[in-house]
Tab-separated table of C-alpha atoms in Angstrom:
chain	number	residue	atom	x	y	z
A	1	UNK	CA	35.716	157.618	72.289
A	2	UNK	CA	34.746	156.406	68.803
A	3	UNK	CA	31.898	158.964	68.568
A	4	UNK	CA	34.191	161.783	69.714
A	5	UNK	CA	36.791	160.799	67.131
A	6	UNK	CA	34.172	160.797	64.379
A	7	UNK	CA	32.896	164.178	65.433
A	8	UNK	CA	36.382	165.674	65.500
A	9	UNK	CA	37.078	164.288	62.083
A	10	UNK	CA	33.847	165.614	60.693
A	11	UNK	CA	34.607	169.016	62.121
A	12	UNK	CA	38.080	169.096	60.650
A	13	UNK	CA	39.482	168.890	64.125
A	14	UNK	CA	42.483	166.615	64.048
A	15	UNK	CA	43.005	163.794	61.439
A	16	UNK	CA	42.777	159.999	61.894
A	17	UNK	CA	42.279	158.156	65.127
A	18	UNK	CA	44.814	155.667	66.661
A	19	UNK	CA	43.773	153.440	69.483
A	20	UNK	CA	45.883	153.681	72.588
A	21	UNK	CA	49.020	151.371	72.895
A	22	UNK	CA	47.997	148.106	74.517
A	23	UNK	CA	51.757	147.175	75.242
A	24	UNK	CA	54.088	144.229	74.096
A	25	UNK	CA	54.763	141.196	76.289
A	26	UNK	CA	57.923	141.712	78.320
A	27	UNK	CA	61.079	139.892	77.067
A	28	UNK	CA	61.899	136.482	78.546
A	29	UNK	CA	64.749	136.973	80.952
A	30	UNK	CA	64.194	133.907	83.092
A	31	UNK	CA	66.997	131.376	82.966
A	32	UNK	CA	66.225	127.662	82.626
A	33	UNK	CA	66.645	125.431	85.596
A	34	UNK	CA	70.107	124.045	86.194
A	35	UNK	CA	70.708	120.573	84.678
A	36	UNK	CA	70.744	118.021	87.454
A	37	UNK	CA	72.109	114.557	88.139
A	38	UNK	CA	75.134	115.084	85.926
A	39	UNK	CA	77.262	111.969	85.577
A	40	UNK	CA	80.435	111.208	83.647
A	41	UNK	CA	81.378	107.643	82.723
A	42	UNK	CA	84.459	106.507	80.810
A	43	UNK	CA	83.491	104.510	77.734
A	44	UNK	CA	87.003	103.702	76.552
A	45	UNK	CA	90.565	104.893	76.903
A	46	UNK	CA	89.713	107.873	74.711
A	47	UNK	CA	86.011	108.673	75.352
A	48	UNK	CA	83.685	109.686	78.225
A	49	UNK	CA	79.866	109.750	78.246
A	50	UNK	CA	78.323	112.749	80.063
A	51	UNK	CA	74.606	112.480	81.001
A	52	UNK	CA	72.148	114.695	82.934
A	53	UNK	CA	68.492	115.299	83.771
A	54	UNK	CA	66.507	117.654	81.552
A	55	UNK	CA	66.141	121.301	82.542
A	56	UNK	CA	62.813	123.106	82.513
A	57	UNK	CA	61.836	126.529	81.137
A	58	UNK	CA	58.482	128.183	80.476
A	59	UNK	CA	59.446	128.973	76.901
A	60	UNK	CA	61.199	125.674	76.199
A	61	UNK	CA	64.747	124.324	76.135
A	62	UNK	CA	66.795	124.811	72.961
A	63	UNK	CA	69.751	122.644	74.037
A	64	UNK	CA	72.743	122.204	76.278
A	65	UNK	CA	76.386	123.206	76.314
A	66	UNK	CA	78.975	120.874	77.806
A	67	UNK	CA	82.218	122.252	79.243
A	68	UNK	CA	85.375	120.308	80.075
A	69	UNK	CA	87.803	121.087	82.916
A	70	UNK	CA	86.453	124.586	83.537
A	71	UNK	CA	87.130	125.757	79.986
A	72	UNK	CA	85.316	128.794	78.572
A	73	UNK	CA	84.479	127.113	75.255
A	74	UNK	CA	81.954	124.306	75.081
A	75	UNK	CA	83.300	120.971	73.876
A	76	UNK	CA	79.792	119.917	72.901
A	77	UNK	CA	76.459	121.541	71.983
A	78	UNK	CA	73.535	119.104	71.925
A	79	UNK	CA	69.755	118.948	72.199
A	80	UNK	CA	69.759	115.565	73.914
A	81	UNK	CA	70.587	115.001	77.567
A	82	UNK	CA	73.870	113.218	76.905
A	83	UNK	CA	77.128	113.860	75.093
A	84	UNK	CA	80.144	111.638	74.320
A	85	UNK	CA	83.486	113.410	74.507
A	86	UNK	CA	86.062	111.734	72.240
A	87	UNK	CA	89.733	111.906	71.277
A	88	UNK	CA	90.754	112.024	74.922
A	89	UNK	CA	94.005	110.815	76.437
A	90	UNK	CA	94.189	107.466	78.248
A	91	UNK	CA	94.694	107.389	82.012
A	92	UNK	CA	93.549	111.006	82.397
A	93	UNK	CA	90.969	112.602	84.739
A	94	UNK	CA	88.375	114.952	83.186
A	95	UNK	CA	85.676	117.140	84.795
A	96	UNK	CA	82.458	118.308	83.117
A	97	UNK	CA	79.711	120.882	83.734
A	98	UNK	CA	76.507	121.409	81.718
A	99	UNK	CA	74.579	124.637	80.991
A	100	UNK	CA	71.004	124.726	79.644
A	101	UNK	CA	69.951	127.220	76.932
A	102	UNK	CA	66.321	128.281	76.374
A	103	UNK	CA	64.456	129.311	73.217
A	104	UNK	CA	64.161	133.031	73.995
A	105	UNK	CA	65.016	135.535	71.257
A	106	UNK	CA	67.997	136.474	73.365
A	107	UNK	CA	68.773	133.043	74.831
A	108	UNK	CA	69.014	132.669	78.559
A	109	UNK	CA	71.608	130.372	80.058
A	110	UNK	CA	71.244	128.460	83.266
A	111	UNK	CA	73.917	128.440	85.873
A	112	UNK	CA	76.504	125.721	85.420
A	113	UNK	CA	75.639	122.342	86.835
A	114	UNK	CA	77.564	120.635	89.550
A	115	UNK	CA	80.724	119.095	88.125
A	116	UNK	CA	80.985	115.402	87.335
A	117	UNK	CA	84.328	113.694	86.819
A	118	UNK	CA	85.648	110.507	85.248
A	119	UNK	CA	89.051	109.052	84.455
A	120	UNK	CA	89.800	107.314	81.188
A	121	UNK	CA	91.357	103.882	81.636
A	122	UNK	CA	94.809	102.969	80.373
A	123	UNK	CA	95.020	102.073	76.720
A	124	UNK	CA	94.942	98.311	76.355
A	125	UNK	CA	97.809	97.251	74.126
A	126	UNK	CA	96.820	95.077	71.196
A	127	UNK	CA	97.709	91.417	71.510
A	128	UNK	CA	101.231	90.708	70.280
A	129	UNK	CA	101.550	89.733	66.653
A	130	UNK	CA	103.030	86.259	66.395
A	131	UNK	CA	104.625	85.444	63.065
A	132	UNK	CA	105.745	82.369	61.201
A	133	UNK	CA	106.924	81.561	57.696
A	134	UNK	CA	105.795	78.918	55.261
A	135	UNK	CA	107.999	77.588	52.461
A	136	UNK	CA	106.387	78.121	49.062
A	137	UNK	CA	107.404	76.998	45.588
A	138	UNK	CA	109.588	74.392	47.265
A	139	UNK	CA	109.915	72.396	44.035
A	140	UNK	CA	112.118	75.067	42.480
A	141	UNK	CA	115.904	74.894	42.368
A	142	UNK	CA	117.334	78.409	42.440
A	143	UNK	CA	120.906	79.680	42.719
A	144	UNK	CA	121.933	82.743	44.741
A	145	UNK	CA	118.347	83.996	44.641
A	146	UNK	CA	117.835	87.243	46.519
A	147	UNK	CA	114.748	89.052	45.157
A	148	UNK	CA	111.248	88.097	44.076
A	149	UNK	CA	108.958	90.374	42.107
A	150	UNK	CA	105.903	90.478	39.894
A	151	UNK	CA	105.833	91.410	36.251
A	152	UNK	CA	103.508	94.438	35.975
A	153	UNK	CA	100.000	93.587	34.828
A	154	UNK	CA	100.701	89.849	35.078
A	155	UNK	CA	99.736	87.786	38.122
A	156	UNK	CA	100.363	84.476	36.375
A	157	UNK	CA	104.093	84.383	37.088
A	158	UNK	CA	106.878	85.484	39.386
A	159	UNK	CA	110.384	86.712	38.601
A	160	UNK	CA	113.478	85.899	40.670
A	161	UNK	CA	116.793	87.773	40.615
A	162	UNK	CA	119.855	85.605	41.082
A	163	UNK	CA	123.058	87.288	42.135
A	164	UNK	CA	124.992	85.298	39.515
A	165	UNK	CA	123.507	87.415	36.710
A	166	UNK	CA	120.390	85.446	35.828
A	167	UNK	CA	116.758	86.564	35.972
A	168	UNK	CA	114.350	83.642	35.859
A	169	UNK	CA	110.566	83.480	35.809
A	170	UNK	CA	108.183	80.756	36.922
A	171	UNK	CA	104.471	80.059	36.982
A	172	UNK	CA	102.520	81.109	40.074
A	173	UNK	CA	101.561	77.521	40.824
A	174	UNK	CA	102.283	75.876	44.158
A	175	UNK	CA	103.682	72.723	42.559
A	176	UNK	CA	105.885	74.485	40.006
A	177	UNK	CA	109.272	72.839	39.439
A	178	UNK	CA	110.719	74.667	36.442
A	179	UNK	CA	111.877	78.162	35.590
A	180	UNK	CA	112.403	80.016	32.330
A	181	UNK	CA	115.345	82.278	31.602
A	182	UNK	CA	114.190	85.888	31.308
A	183	UNK	CA	117.596	87.593	31.216
A	184	UNK	CA	121.153	86.254	31.276
A	185	UNK	CA	123.877	88.867	31.759
A	186	UNK	CA	126.254	86.598	33.640
A	187	UNK	CA	128.881	87.429	31.000
A	188	UNK	CA	129.168	90.989	32.367
A	189	UNK	CA	128.222	90.590	36.043
A	190	UNK	CA	130.973	90.155	38.599
A	191	UNK	CA	129.555	87.685	41.130
A	192	UNK	CA	131.414	87.347	44.383
A	193	UNK	CA	130.848	88.389	47.973
A	194	UNK	CA	128.346	91.307	47.854
A	195	UNK	CA	128.781	91.845	44.122
A	196	UNK	CA	126.430	90.657	41.429
A	197	UNK	CA	123.061	91.330	39.876
A	198	UNK	CA	121.394	93.572	42.458
A	199	UNK	CA	118.129	95.091	41.218
A	200	UNK	CA	115.482	95.059	38.500
A	201	UNK	CA	112.501	97.325	37.833
A	202	UNK	CA	110.046	96.872	34.991
A	203	UNK	CA	108.351	99.923	33.549
A	204	UNK	CA	104.862	100.126	35.139
A	205	UNK	CA	103.335	99.681	31.656
A	206	UNK	CA	105.539	96.709	30.767
A	207	UNK	CA	105.436	95.074	28.259
A	208	UNK	CA	103.538	97.784	26.331
A	209	UNK	CA	106.493	99.915	27.306
A	210	UNK	CA	109.223	97.402	26.578
A	211	UNK	CA	111.823	98.751	29.027
A	212	UNK	CA	113.267	97.455	32.273
A	213	UNK	CA	116.171	98.781	34.372
A	214	UNK	CA	118.832	96.591	35.943
A	215	UNK	CA	121.539	97.320	38.517
A	216	UNK	CA	124.640	95.128	38.645
A	217	UNK	CA	128.335	95.238	39.480
A	218	UNK	CA	130.906	94.943	36.717
A	219	UNK	CA	134.669	94.561	36.843
A	220	UNK	CA	136.334	96.928	34.368
A	221	UNK	CA	139.793	95.631	35.280
A	222	UNK	CA	141.065	93.330	38.025
A	223	UNK	CA	139.568	94.452	41.347
A	224	UNK	CA	138.112	97.663	39.857
A	225	UNK	CA	134.386	97.463	40.506
A	226	UNK	CA	131.724	99.717	39.005
A	227	UNK	CA	127.990	99.789	39.559
A	228	UNK	CA	126.018	99.862	36.341
A	229	UNK	CA	122.445	100.989	35.926
A	230	UNK	CA	121.317	99.807	32.507
A	231	UNK	CA	118.172	99.812	30.436
A	232	UNK	CA	117.090	96.610	28.683
A	233	UNK	CA	114.084	95.929	26.440
A	234	UNK	CA	111.892	93.006	25.569
A	235	UNK	CA	111.423	91.967	21.982
A	236	UNK	CA	108.925	89.183	22.550
A	237	UNK	CA	106.037	90.778	24.439
A	238	UNK	CA	107.603	90.513	27.877
A	239	UNK	CA	108.611	86.855	27.896
A	240	UNK	CA	112.312	87.743	28.039
A	241	UNK	CA	114.625	90.748	28.142
A	242	UNK	CA	117.184	90.957	25.369
A	243	UNK	CA	120.739	91.066	26.802
A	244	UNK	CA	121.969	92.694	23.581
A	245	UNK	CA	119.593	95.645	24.072
A	246	UNK	CA	121.588	97.097	26.974
A	247	UNK	CA	121.872	100.874	27.196
A	248	UNK	CA	124.109	101.958	30.079
A	249	UNK	CA	122.608	104.873	32.027
A	250	UNK	CA	125.219	105.106	34.796
A	251	UNK	CA	128.558	103.405	35.425
A	252	UNK	CA	129.875	104.525	38.816
A	253	UNK	CA	133.185	103.469	40.317
A	254	UNK	CA	132.900	101.876	43.748
A	255	UNK	CA	135.847	103.236	45.782
A	256	UNK	CA	135.837	100.409	48.305
A	257	UNK	CA	134.191	97.835	46.075
A	258	UNK	CA	131.202	97.272	48.340
A	259	UNK	CA	128.175	99.158	49.767
A	260	UNK	CA	126.776	99.126	46.243
A	261	UNK	CA	123.064	99.563	46.992
A	262	UNK	CA	121.481	98.673	43.672
A	263	UNK	CA	117.772	98.562	44.454
A	264	UNK	CA	115.672	100.081	41.648
A	265	UNK	CA	111.956	100.772	41.820
A	266	UNK	CA	109.235	102.888	40.274
A	267	UNK	CA	107.441	105.223	42.652
A	268	UNK	CA	103.736	106.087	42.730
A	269	UNK	CA	104.623	109.315	40.885
A	270	UNK	CA	105.732	107.286	37.844
A	271	UNK	CA	109.411	108.175	38.287
A	272	UNK	CA	112.284	105.709	38.532
A	273	UNK	CA	114.057	105.640	41.916
A	274	UNK	CA	117.586	104.255	42.329
A	275	UNK	CA	119.340	103.401	45.608
A	276	UNK	CA	123.080	104.121	45.535
A	277	UNK	CA	125.433	102.952	48.272
A	278	UNK	CA	128.409	105.078	49.289
A	279	UNK	CA	130.808	102.816	47.357
A	280	UNK	CA	132.395	101.263	50.405
A	281	UNK	CA	135.205	103.676	51.255
A	282	UNK	CA	133.365	105.817	53.799
A	283	UNK	CA	133.829	103.656	56.907
A	284	UNK	CA	137.245	105.108	57.644
A	285	UNK	CA	138.494	108.658	58.144
A	286	UNK	CA	139.646	109.247	54.562
A	287	UNK	CA	138.212	111.990	52.422
A	288	UNK	CA	136.723	115.296	53.362
A	289	UNK	CA	133.083	114.526	53.956
A	290	UNK	CA	132.259	111.033	52.755
A	291	UNK	CA	130.182	110.362	49.663
A	292	UNK	CA	126.882	110.360	51.545
A	293	UNK	CA	127.315	114.070	52.341
A	294	UNK	CA	128.869	115.178	49.035
A	295	UNK	CA	125.961	116.185	46.821
A	296	UNK	CA	128.113	116.709	43.745
A	297	UNK	CA	128.277	112.951	43.255
A	298	UNK	CA	125.624	110.244	43.163
A	299	UNK	CA	127.007	107.790	45.737
A	300	UNK	CA	125.173	107.396	49.042
A	301	UNK	CA	121.955	108.768	47.552
A	302	UNK	CA	118.431	107.973	46.444
A	303	UNK	CA	118.042	109.192	42.871
A	304	UNK	CA	114.788	110.066	41.105
A	305	UNK	CA	114.605	110.104	37.305
A	306	UNK	CA	111.852	110.870	34.828
A	307	UNK	CA	112.253	108.154	32.182
A	308	UNK	CA	109.273	109.307	30.103
A	309	UNK	CA	111.678	111.239	27.875
A	310	UNK	CA	115.298	112.174	27.250
A	311	UNK	CA	117.364	115.339	27.690
A	312	UNK	CA	120.905	116.439	26.923
A	313	UNK	CA	121.739	113.113	25.341
A	314	UNK	CA	120.783	111.219	28.514
A	315	UNK	CA	118.105	108.556	28.744
A	316	UNK	CA	116.106	110.450	31.362
A	317	UNK	CA	114.934	113.880	32.444
A	318	UNK	CA	115.015	115.578	35.838
A	319	UNK	CA	111.712	115.701	37.785
A	320	UNK	CA	110.859	119.279	38.730
A	321	UNK	CA	110.543	118.436	42.433
A	322	UNK	CA	114.089	117.167	42.909
A	323	UNK	CA	115.994	119.410	45.364
A	324	UNK	CA	118.703	120.425	42.859
A	325	UNK	CA	116.526	120.205	39.747
A	326	UNK	CA	117.781	123.482	38.250
A	327	UNK	CA	121.389	122.293	37.978
A	328	UNK	CA	123.094	120.669	35.014
A	329	UNK	CA	122.883	116.881	34.914
A	330	UNK	CA	125.732	115.022	36.533
A	331	UNK	CA	127.913	112.671	34.518
A	332	UNK	CA	127.228	109.012	33.818
A	333	UNK	CA	130.103	108.164	36.173
A	334	UNK	CA	128.190	109.832	39.019
A	335	UNK	CA	130.342	112.951	39.274
A	336	UNK	CA	129.336	116.565	38.816
A	337	UNK	CA	130.564	120.128	39.067
A	338	UNK	CA	127.631	121.133	41.301
A	339	UNK	CA	124.861	119.508	43.328
A	340	UNK	CA	123.484	116.703	41.162
A	341	UNK	CA	119.876	117.260	40.048
A	342	UNK	CA	119.295	113.495	39.929
A	343	UNK	CA	119.391	113.406	43.751
A	344	UNK	CA	116.133	112.906	45.652
A	345	UNK	CA	117.647	112.394	49.139
A	346	UNK	CA	121.128	111.757	50.550
A	347	UNK	CA	123.174	110.740	53.570
A	348	UNK	CA	122.955	106.939	53.089
A	349	UNK	CA	125.547	104.224	53.561
A	350	UNK	CA	124.005	101.222	51.829
A	351	UNK	CA	120.238	101.474	51.244
A	352	UNK	CA	119.424	97.786	50.944
A	353	UNK	CA	115.791	97.326	49.991
A	354	UNK	CA	113.132	99.975	50.291
A	355	UNK	CA	109.530	100.365	49.207
A	356	UNK	CA	106.604	102.734	48.834
A	357	UNK	CA	103.573	102.268	51.082
A	358	UNK	CA	100.791	101.343	48.670
A	359	UNK	CA	98.272	103.194	50.863
A	360	UNK	CA	100.049	106.504	51.443
A	361	UNK	CA	102.974	106.542	49.024
A	362	UNK	CA	105.586	107.032	51.770
A	363	UNK	CA	109.085	105.727	51.005
A	364	UNK	CA	110.417	103.405	53.746
A	365	UNK	CA	114.072	102.349	53.635
A	366	UNK	CA	116.530	100.134	55.453
A	367	UNK	CA	120.065	101.580	55.529
A	368	UNK	CA	122.787	99.092	56.438
A	369	UNK	CA	125.057	100.338	59.203
A	370	UNK	CA	128.793	100.144	59.715
A	371	UNK	CA	130.020	99.041	63.149
A	372	UNK	CA	127.207	99.855	65.540
A	373	UNK	CA	123.686	100.580	64.290
A	374	UNK	CA	121.158	99.505	61.656
A	375	UNK	CA	118.466	102.022	60.776
A	376	UNK	CA	115.036	102.450	59.208
A	377	UNK	CA	114.287	105.764	57.508
A	378	UNK	CA	111.147	107.462	56.244
A	379	UNK	CA	112.528	109.240	53.183
A	380	UNK	CA	111.331	112.549	51.730
A	381	UNK	CA	112.615	114.769	48.948
A	382	UNK	CA	115.596	116.822	50.081
A	383	UNK	CA	116.134	114.783	53.245
A	384	UNK	CA	119.644	114.275	54.620
A	385	UNK	CA	119.796	111.019	56.596
A	386	UNK	CA	123.114	111.602	58.251
A	387	UNK	CA	125.782	109.158	57.067
A	388	UNK	CA	128.669	109.564	57.658
A	389	UNK	CA	128.141	112.211	60.320
A	390	UNK	CA	125.785	109.777	62.003
A	391	UNK	CA	125.325	106.037	62.136
A	392	UNK	CA	121.738	105.808	63.243
A	393	UNK	CA	121.568	108.310	66.104
A	394	UNK	CA	125.246	107.886	67.021
A	395	UNK	CA	127.929	110.417	66.149
A	396	UNK	CA	130.631	108.662	64.114
A	397	UNK	CA	133.536	111.081	64.778
A	398	UNK	CA	134.365	110.723	61.062
A	399	UNK	CA	134.969	113.770	58.884
A	400	UNK	CA	131.689	114.689	57.201
A	401	UNK	CA	132.070	118.337	56.231
A	402	UNK	CA	129.493	120.828	57.430
A	403	UNK	CA	126.002	119.687	56.418
A	404	UNK	CA	123.900	122.564	55.125
A	405	UNK	CA	120.626	120.834	55.967
A	406	UNK	CA	119.213	119.316	59.146
A	407	UNK	CA	120.115	115.657	59.625
A	408	UNK	CA	116.948	113.582	59.741
A	409	UNK	CA	117.037	110.919	62.471
A	410	UNK	CA	115.932	107.359	61.705
A	411	UNK	CA	112.457	106.233	62.666
A	412	UNK	CA	113.918	103.094	64.221
A	413	UNK	CA	117.329	101.587	64.869
A	414	UNK	CA	118.918	98.584	66.554
A	415	UNK	CA	122.413	97.669	67.671
A	416	UNK	CA	124.480	94.740	66.522
A	417	UNK	CA	123.306	92.415	69.247
A	418	UNK	CA	120.105	92.020	67.190
A	419	UNK	CA	121.621	91.875	63.708
A	420	UNK	CA	124.230	93.438	61.467
A	421	UNK	CA	122.571	94.189	58.117
A	422	UNK	CA	119.046	95.591	57.943
A	423	UNK	CA	116.797	94.541	55.064
A	424	UNK	CA	114.032	97.017	54.283
A	425	UNK	CA	110.522	95.686	53.839
A	426	UNK	CA	106.945	96.858	53.334
A	427	UNK	CA	103.974	98.340	55.132
A	428	UNK	CA	101.637	95.375	55.517
A	429	UNK	CA	98.241	95.645	53.825
A	430	UNK	CA	97.263	91.986	53.634
A	431	UNK	CA	94.458	90.128	55.407
A	432	UNK	CA	96.160	86.998	56.739
A	433	UNK	CA	97.670	88.765	59.782
A	434	UNK	CA	95.126	91.378	60.989
A	435	UNK	CA	97.299	92.651	63.845
A	436	UNK	CA	100.037	93.535	61.377
A	437	UNK	CA	97.935	95.748	59.111
A	438	UNK	CA	99.448	99.214	58.732
A	439	UNK	CA	102.758	98.179	60.336
A	440	UNK	CA	106.089	98.558	58.578
A	441	UNK	CA	107.756	95.143	58.417
A	442	UNK	CA	111.521	94.786	58.033
A	443	UNK	CA	114.228	92.323	58.950
A	444	UNK	CA	117.908	91.600	59.303
A	445	UNK	CA	119.991	89.692	56.782
A	446	UNK	CA	122.446	88.228	59.257
A	447	UNK	CA	120.303	87.376	62.281
A	448	UNK	CA	117.026	86.533	60.529
A	449	UNK	CA	115.047	88.726	62.918
A	450	UNK	CA	111.794	90.186	61.565
A	451	UNK	CA	110.537	93.399	63.155
A	452	UNK	CA	107.496	95.628	62.702
A	453	UNK	CA	106.717	99.169	63.815
A	454	UNK	CA	103.718	101.499	63.540
A	455	UNK	CA	103.998	103.927	60.642
A	456	UNK	CA	103.436	106.845	63.046
A	457	UNK	CA	106.336	105.804	65.292
A	458	UNK	CA	108.108	108.898	66.622
A	459	UNK	CA	111.867	108.986	65.891
A	460	UNK	CA	113.864	107.253	67.125
A	461	UNK	CA	112.644	103.903	68.453
A	462	UNK	CA	115.404	101.632	69.709
A	463	UNK	CA	114.407	98.080	68.862
A	464	UNK	CA	114.933	95.388	71.495
A	465	UNK	CA	114.957	91.625	71.260
A	466	UNK	CA	111.292	91.329	72.248
A	467	UNK	CA	110.340	93.521	69.266
A	468	UNK	CA	111.522	90.868	66.835
A	469	UNK	CA	111.027	87.251	65.830
A	470	UNK	CA	113.818	84.985	64.651
A	471	UNK	CA	112.837	83.545	61.280
A	472	UNK	CA	115.994	81.455	60.972
A	473	UNK	CA	116.536	82.843	57.454
A	474	UNK	CA	119.175	85.055	55.865
A	475	UNK	CA	116.660	87.648	54.685
A	476	UNK	CA	117.899	89.169	51.436
A	477	UNK	CA	114.593	90.841	50.583
A	478	UNK	CA	110.884	91.145	51.224
A	479	UNK	CA	108.252	91.051	48.505
A	480	UNK	CA	104.681	92.353	48.506
A	481	UNK	CA	102.134	90.459	46.409
A	482	UNK	CA	99.197	92.156	44.713
A	483	UNK	CA	96.951	91.167	47.649
A	484	UNK	CA	99.278	92.779	50.208
A	485	UNK	CA	100.723	89.545	51.593
A	486	UNK	CA	104.475	89.445	52.202
A	487	UNK	CA	107.207	87.003	51.241
A	488	UNK	CA	110.891	86.773	52.126
A	489	UNK	CA	113.780	85.348	50.120
A	490	UNK	CA	116.398	83.411	52.098
A	491	UNK	CA	119.685	83.856	50.230
A	492	UNK	CA	121.341	80.993	52.126
A	493	UNK	CA	118.905	78.390	50.793
A	494	UNK	CA	117.545	80.374	47.812
A	495	UNK	CA	114.177	79.530	49.346
A	496	UNK	CA	110.998	81.607	49.148
A	497	UNK	CA	108.828	81.896	52.260
A	498	UNK	CA	105.448	83.460	52.907
A	499	UNK	CA	104.840	85.419	56.101
A	500	UNK	CA	101.892	83.899	57.996
A	501	UNK	CA	100.402	84.132	61.504
A	502	UNK	CA	101.930	81.729	63.991
A	503	UNK	CA	99.601	78.874	64.990
């Protein structure tokens, strides 16, 4: 053949020579063997381990696909001969098959294996959290104490609010016996029943920023009660607040004299939040809608203010994210011609103590009920929390207008067999009580019960007696220390107690 080709070429008879086609190997179309001995074993309430014997194939095995409950999409693709399926539901039966895949250019799949099944066990509930309290700073003599807080950037001392109009500070020493006067405004605070000095918030950069905001009730004439929100400053590097430095931000009449709210707090966004009660006249059928549902006044609301500057002669600006931010500011007496831009959320009766979760920034709030229910709310911008259309999840049958937004149900509630005045608390992030970590802790002023719920609790959980623990205290407030541990203030004894695990 070679000689003939050379001769033809030499004779000009037909160009170059190509050897005959020897042929390509045929494509691999043989499927791997079927995986055998498939087993499924529950590893926990949410995971199952699937195992099998290796398949064989002349060209090699590339891996395996694991299918759950006859589905068409693999839940796992692995090279090993086992796979752990996770994020399953407790107390649920699951079935698995396995398919082998070879290394061919166009992969071949084995037939599905025989099915193997397993059932996840029930989720084991965590052991119950058992709580106790321990008296701290027992050498102090306090009067009508209801709130305990830290001075920003200073862990050497504590500050106590006394309802009689005094703010005192003391050294963070277990054996401390003396206090120092930080602010005395008893000359302008009306102190009786629920009235008095109610809230204090230092600027987060205090004392570099010398300002602090105080909420208190004042009597403008006999039996005419107003709630004041005022700004005070320090002139001595944060040792005291000067009572003569007062700048009144709001002075709102309280129609019924009570349900004043008065908690003030800076949020993680750097804005100042104010909790306004409905003023105490919304428990009966008077009025058109009740202050909680009337968004042209500031009663029954959570307000959010930007105090980094001023606008329109007011000592704050409106944060852009407030639901009515485009409107003209409402008046210092809490009234307005349109929806007030100071409002962050509404539909509250008496928001008594609330906090921001230091881990996620969520605002948790206890709203004191009227005749039937106490509630815990997870508050968001623009939320309407129902009062006085609702008390907790109950319809009140009171006039409340026609709400233009959906009423947000409480995360949790309880009836008056367990207590009659909820006190909002904190999400626990300490280390002393591991089983409490990530739980929202709150209590009741009248009964002394302390409760806790998971932060992902679906609305609405009805609390029962076994959900709580009787502390024996009249819980006016909770306090979170810098290390995440929690304290309560007992207004009956003016005592301070630390929350600890029960022995």
